[in-house]
mmCIF file of C-alpha atoms in Angstrom:
data_model
loop_
_atom_site.group_PDB
_atom_site.id
_atom_site.type_symbol
_atom_site.label_atom_id
_atom_site.label_comp_id
_atom_site.label_asym_id
_atom_site.label_seq_id
_atom_site.Cartn_x
_atom_site.Cartn_y
_atom_site.Cartn_z
ATOM 1 C CA GLN A 1 -20.879 -91.853 242.990
ATOM 2 C CA VAL A 2 -18.140 -92.183 245.258
ATOM 3 C CA ASP A 3 -16.493 -88.826 246.015
ATOM 4 C CA THR A 4 -13.154 -89.074 246.858
ATOM 5 C CA THR A 5 -12.229 -85.455 247.930
ATOM 6 C CA THR A 6 -13.975 -86.024 251.623
ATOM 7 C CA ALA A 7 -14.310 -88.935 253.975
ATOM 8 C CA THR A 8 -18.037 -87.986 254.985
ATOM 9 C CA LEU A 9 -20.449 -90.361 254.433
ATOM 10 C CA SER A 10 -23.477 -88.923 253.033
ATOM 11 C CA GLN A 11 -26.300 -88.924 250.609
ATOM 12 C CA VAL A 12 -28.252 -85.808 249.009
ATOM 13 C CA ILE A 13 -31.897 -86.416 248.283
ATOM 14 C CA ASP A 14 -32.820 -84.683 245.433
ATOM 15 C CA THR A 15 -35.786 -82.485 244.345
ATOM 16 C CA MET A 16 -37.359 -85.311 242.067
ATOM 17 C CA ARG A 17 -37.110 -87.996 244.775
ATOM 18 C CA VAL A 18 -38.521 -85.736 247.484
ATOM 19 C CA ASN A 19 -42.029 -84.705 245.357
ATOM 20 C CA GLU A 20 -42.048 -88.344 243.498
ATOM 21 C CA LEU A 21 -41.860 -90.890 246.074
ATOM 22 C CA PRO A 22 -44.650 -91.883 247.911
ATOM 23 C CA LEU A 23 -44.788 -90.156 251.429
ATOM 24 C CA ASN A 24 -47.912 -90.579 253.876
ATOM 25 C CA GLY A 25 -48.826 -87.441 255.153
ATOM 26 C CA ARG A 26 -46.212 -85.495 252.305
ATOM 27 C CA ASN A 27 -43.526 -85.112 255.372
ATOM 28 C CA ALA A 28 -40.038 -84.955 253.918
ATOM 29 C CA ALA A 29 -38.435 -85.976 256.926
ATOM 30 C CA ALA A 30 -39.370 -89.513 256.446
ATOM 31 C CA LEU A 31 -36.798 -89.438 253.392
ATOM 32 C CA THR A 32 -34.225 -89.452 255.523
ATOM 33 C CA LEU A 33 -34.591 -93.574 255.602
ATOM 34 C CA LEU A 34 -33.440 -94.031 252.121
ATOM 35 C CA VAL A 35 -29.877 -93.623 253.556
ATOM 36 C CA PRO A 36 -28.108 -96.563 254.332
ATOM 37 C CA GLY A 37 -27.241 -97.097 258.427
ATOM 38 C CA VAL A 38 -30.507 -95.124 259.041
ATOM 39 C CA VAL A 39 -33.197 -96.860 260.268
ATOM 40 C CA TRP A 40 -36.368 -96.163 262.403
ATOM 41 C CA ALA A 41 -35.992 -95.883 266.111
ATOM 42 C CA PRO A 42 -38.907 -96.066 268.765
ATOM 43 C CA ASN A 43 -40.004 -93.073 270.265
ATOM 44 C CA GLN A 44 -38.907 -94.102 273.526
ATOM 45 C CA GLY A 45 -35.641 -93.000 272.507
ATOM 46 C CA ALA A 46 -36.139 -89.351 271.971
ATOM 47 C CA ASP A 47 -36.673 -87.108 274.959
ATOM 48 C CA GLN A 48 -40.450 -86.362 273.959
ATOM 49 C CA GLY A 49 -41.524 -90.450 274.761
ATOM 50 C CA ASN A 50 -44.672 -91.750 274.206
ATOM 51 C CA GLN A 51 -46.710 -89.651 275.866
ATOM 52 C CA LYS A 52 -45.844 -86.195 274.205
ATOM 53 C CA SER A 53 -46.276 -85.176 270.324
ATOM 54 C CA PHE A 54 -44.811 -82.926 268.090
ATOM 55 C CA PRO A 55 -45.607 -82.395 264.429
ATOM 56 C CA GLY A 56 -43.655 -83.919 261.567
ATOM 57 C CA VAL A 57 -41.216 -85.698 264.030
ATOM 58 C CA VAL A 58 -39.672 -88.979 262.682
ATOM 59 C CA THR A 59 -37.260 -90.759 265.420
ATOM 60 C CA ILE A 60 -33.956 -92.613 263.734
ATOM 61 C CA SER A 61 -31.204 -94.059 264.568
ATOM 62 C CA ALA A 62 -28.190 -93.277 262.378
ATOM 63 C CA ASN A 63 -25.390 -95.684 262.604
ATOM 64 C CA GLY A 64 -26.587 -96.900 265.815
ATOM 65 C CA THR A 65 -26.886 -93.659 267.853
ATOM 66 C CA ARG A 66 -29.651 -92.921 269.825
ATOM 67 C CA ALA A 67 -32.984 -90.908 267.983
ATOM 68 C CA ASN A 68 -32.017 -87.682 269.979
ATOM 69 C CA GLN A 69 -28.653 -87.758 268.452
ATOM 70 C CA THR A 70 -29.538 -85.961 264.944
ATOM 71 C CA ASN A 71 -29.000 -82.553 264.076
ATOM 72 C CA TYR A 72 -31.620 -81.140 261.197
ATOM 73 C CA MET A 73 -30.460 -77.798 259.705
ATOM 74 C CA LEU A 74 -32.822 -75.660 257.856
ATOM 75 C CA ASP A 75 -30.820 -73.763 254.855
ATOM 76 C CA GLY A 76 -27.645 -73.676 257.405
ATOM 77 C CA GLY A 77 -29.570 -72.787 260.604
ATOM 78 C CA ASN A 78 -30.550 -75.031 263.382
ATOM 79 C CA ASN A 79 -33.845 -76.899 262.843
ATOM 80 C CA VAL A 80 -34.193 -78.857 266.130
ATOM 81 C CA ASP A 81 -36.586 -78.408 268.624
ATOM 82 C CA GLU A 82 -34.294 -77.959 271.811
ATOM 83 C CA TYR A 83 -36.980 -79.115 274.606
ATOM 84 C CA THR A 84 -37.597 -82.673 272.832
ATOM 85 C CA ASN A 85 -34.318 -82.651 271.240
ATOM 86 C CA VAL A 86 -35.991 -84.054 267.936
ATOM 87 C CA ASN A 87 -36.633 -82.264 264.383
ATOM 88 C CA ALA A 88 -38.993 -79.307 263.907
ATOM 89 C CA PRO A 89 -41.301 -79.514 261.063
ATOM 90 C CA PHE A 90 -39.830 -79.628 257.369
ATOM 91 C CA PRO A 91 -40.976 -77.446 254.683
ATOM 92 C CA MET A 92 -43.841 -78.869 252.401
ATOM 93 C CA PRO A 93 -42.241 -81.425 249.825
ATOM 94 C CA ASP A 94 -42.992 -78.697 247.273
ATOM 95 C CA SER A 95 -40.431 -76.147 248.740
ATOM 96 C CA VAL A 96 -37.549 -78.313 249.471
ATOM 97 C CA GLN A 97 -34.679 -77.952 246.937
ATOM 98 C CA GLU A 98 -32.652 -81.017 248.268
ATOM 99 C CA PHE A 99 -31.183 -82.465 251.494
ATOM 100 C CA SER A 100 -28.166 -84.301 252.546
ATOM 101 C CA VAL A 101 -27.894 -86.973 255.089
ATOM 102 C CA GLN A 102 -24.737 -87.290 256.601
ATOM 103 C CA THR A 103 -23.701 -89.978 258.669
ATOM 104 C CA SER A 104 -20.400 -89.807 259.761
ATOM 105 C CA ASN A 105 -17.045 -88.403 259.435
ATOM 106 C CA TYR A 106 -18.870 -85.047 259.418
ATOM 107 C CA ASN A 107 -17.023 -81.768 259.377
ATOM 108 C CA ALA A 108 -16.439 -80.027 263.050
ATOM 109 C CA GLU A 109 -18.830 -77.379 262.539
ATOM 110 C CA TYR A 110 -21.490 -80.286 262.626
ATOM 111 C CA GLY A 111 -20.387 -80.918 266.104
ATOM 112 C CA GLN A 112 -24.058 -80.474 268.072
ATOM 113 C CA ASN A 113 -25.194 -84.083 268.133
ATOM 114 C CA ALA A 114 -23.142 -87.287 267.803
ATOM 115 C CA GLY A 115 -25.425 -89.053 265.408
ATOM 116 C CA GLY A 116 -26.530 -87.974 261.589
ATOM 117 C CA VAL A 117 -26.337 -84.428 260.743
ATOM 118 C CA VAL A 118 -29.706 -83.290 258.146
ATOM 119 C CA ASN A 119 -29.489 -80.398 256.560
ATOM 120 C CA VAL A 120 -32.394 -79.173 254.398
ATOM 121 C CA ILE A 121 -32.259 -76.727 251.477
ATOM 122 C CA THR A 122 -35.289 -74.881 250.489
ATOM 123 C CA LYS A 123 -36.045 -73.415 247.050
ATOM 124 C CA SER A 124 -35.901 -69.822 245.876
ATOM 125 C CA GLY A 125 -37.149 -67.535 243.309
ATOM 126 C CA THR A 126 -35.398 -66.775 239.780
ATOM 127 C CA ASN A 127 -35.753 -64.396 237.548
ATOM 128 C CA ASN A 128 -38.510 -65.799 235.945
ATOM 129 C CA PHE A 129 -41.799 -66.345 237.832
ATOM 130 C CA HIS A 130 -42.605 -70.001 238.618
ATOM 131 C CA GLY A 131 -44.958 -72.168 240.643
ATOM 132 C CA ASN A 132 -47.467 -74.683 241.014
ATOM 133 C CA LEU A 133 -50.996 -75.807 242.410
ATOM 134 C CA PHE A 134 -51.441 -79.249 243.510
ATOM 135 C CA GLU A 135 -53.752 -81.329 245.778
ATOM 136 C CA TYR A 136 -53.472 -85.123 247.262
ATOM 137 C CA VAL A 137 -56.988 -87.197 248.257
ATOM 138 C CA ARG A 138 -57.301 -90.122 250.079
ATOM 139 C CA ASN A 139 -61.217 -91.512 250.209
ATOM 140 C CA ALA A 140 -63.050 -94.592 250.300
ATOM 141 C CA ASP A 141 -63.117 -95.066 246.521
ATOM 142 C CA LEU A 142 -59.105 -94.366 246.189
ATOM 143 C CA ASN A 143 -57.815 -96.405 249.112
ATOM 144 C CA ALA A 144 -56.654 -99.568 249.179
ATOM 145 C CA ALA A 145 -58.592 -102.115 250.894
ATOM 146 C CA ASN A 146 -57.720 -102.649 255.128
ATOM 147 C CA TYR A 147 -57.148 -106.286 256.200
ATOM 148 C CA PHE A 148 -59.303 -104.874 259.029
ATOM 149 C CA GLY A 149 -62.005 -103.640 256.364
ATOM 150 C CA TYR A 150 -64.114 -106.619 256.047
ATOM 151 C CA SER A 151 -66.537 -108.275 258.180
ATOM 152 C CA LYS A 152 -68.770 -111.667 258.098
ATOM 153 C CA PRO A 153 -72.381 -111.127 259.516
ATOM 154 C CA THR A 154 -73.099 -114.500 259.994
ATOM 155 C CA PRO A 155 -70.825 -118.298 259.311
ATOM 156 C CA THR A 156 -72.470 -118.525 256.357
ATOM 157 C CA SER A 157 -72.325 -115.158 254.513
ATOM 158 C CA ALA A 158 -69.601 -113.432 252.285
ATOM 159 C CA LEU A 159 -67.036 -111.134 253.610
ATOM 160 C CA LEU A 160 -68.550 -107.792 253.190
ATOM 161 C CA LYS A 161 -66.245 -104.600 252.596
ATOM 162 C CA ILE A 162 -66.418 -101.552 255.265
ATOM 163 C CA ARG A 163 -66.440 -98.289 253.824
ATOM 164 C CA ASP A 164 -63.355 -96.752 254.446
ATOM 165 C CA PRO A 165 -63.878 -93.555 256.832
ATOM 166 C CA LEU A 166 -60.805 -91.855 256.522
ATOM 167 C CA LYS A 167 -60.776 -88.951 254.099
ATOM 168 C CA ARG A 168 -57.529 -86.200 254.002
ATOM 169 C CA ASN A 169 -57.277 -83.598 251.404
ATOM 170 C CA GLN A 170 -53.695 -81.565 251.101
ATOM 171 C CA PHE A 171 -53.649 -79.027 248.845
ATOM 172 C CA GLY A 172 -51.531 -75.754 247.954
ATOM 173 C CA GLY A 173 -48.999 -74.369 245.948
ATOM 174 C CA THR A 174 -45.970 -72.213 245.377
ATOM 175 C CA ILE A 175 -44.811 -69.422 243.603
ATOM 176 C CA GLY A 176 -41.231 -68.078 243.099
ATOM 177 C CA GLY A 177 -39.961 -64.773 241.353
ATOM 178 C CA PRO A 178 -37.961 -61.569 241.180
ATOM 179 C CA ILE A 179 -38.138 -58.721 243.351
ATOM 180 C CA LEU A 180 -34.930 -56.968 241.935
ATOM 181 C CA HIS A 181 -33.827 -58.760 238.718
ATOM 182 C CA ASP A 182 -30.385 -60.702 239.238
ATOM 183 C CA LYS A 183 -30.250 -59.414 242.818
ATOM 184 C CA LEU A 184 -33.204 -60.165 245.112
ATOM 185 C CA PHE A 185 -35.612 -63.300 244.742
ATOM 186 C CA ALA A 186 -38.973 -64.404 246.768
ATOM 187 C CA PHE A 187 -40.579 -67.556 246.765
ATOM 188 C CA PHE A 188 -43.665 -68.588 248.862
ATOM 189 C CA GLY A 189 -45.317 -71.623 249.494
ATOM 190 C CA TYR A 190 -48.776 -72.931 251.155
ATOM 191 C CA GLN A 191 -50.140 -76.174 252.307
ATOM 192 C CA ARG A 192 -53.366 -76.847 254.006
ATOM 193 C CA THR A 193 -54.315 -80.602 255.357
ATOM 194 C CA ILE A 194 -58.210 -81.346 255.699
ATOM 195 C CA ILE A 195 -58.677 -85.032 257.594
ATOM 196 C CA ARG A 196 -62.120 -86.335 258.598
ATOM 197 C CA THR A 197 -61.992 -89.772 260.315
ATOM 198 C CA GLN A 198 -63.445 -91.766 262.623
ATOM 199 C CA ALA A 199 -62.363 -94.475 265.058
ATOM 200 C CA THR A 200 -63.199 -98.134 263.677
ATOM 201 C CA ALA A 201 -62.262 -101.420 265.878
ATOM 202 C CA ALA A 202 -58.806 -103.080 265.353
ATOM 203 C CA SER A 203 -60.025 -106.479 264.823
ATOM 204 C CA ALA A 204 -61.787 -108.542 262.017
ATOM 205 C CA SER A 205 -65.577 -110.732 262.357
ATOM 206 C CA ILE A 206 -64.850 -114.223 260.735
#
């Protein structure tokens, strides 16, 4: 719906989309690309460059601005790595309530950068205890076939599928509840990622 009370161009990514949309590596920062005017930007446009890495970085361009001109906030506080000027890691998707992406005409309170503003809101506890457990698995039995995952030993033989070496397990859980009824609440989340793989040649024998 169109918000007629403000000239700000923005969109809210709610809990359902955060949890249900496919995310490679479960990095919620990638969902900023769902917003009109936001596109992938090359790493060369960010201060980190090609030779540096920072966990969970998603370099984007909002309405044509540079990749290092997006302001990231976590529950109203700064969530930018000041050295590389890119986003600090987002909380895992199960801990995110929602986040908004403002791309133009936002208030002066968001004056740190000239690009978009991403404000992440985390979940909190309630008067009732609630939580969840999860595990996401990638392995050779479940992965889709890779184009380079086939070989042809001889010109007359059929294509043979090479077993995908990637095994990734992401598991954890969340729990939230009251400390003082109607006054003080707590929320806790944990996630661990285990990756096992080996290098494969980026070519296919024909």
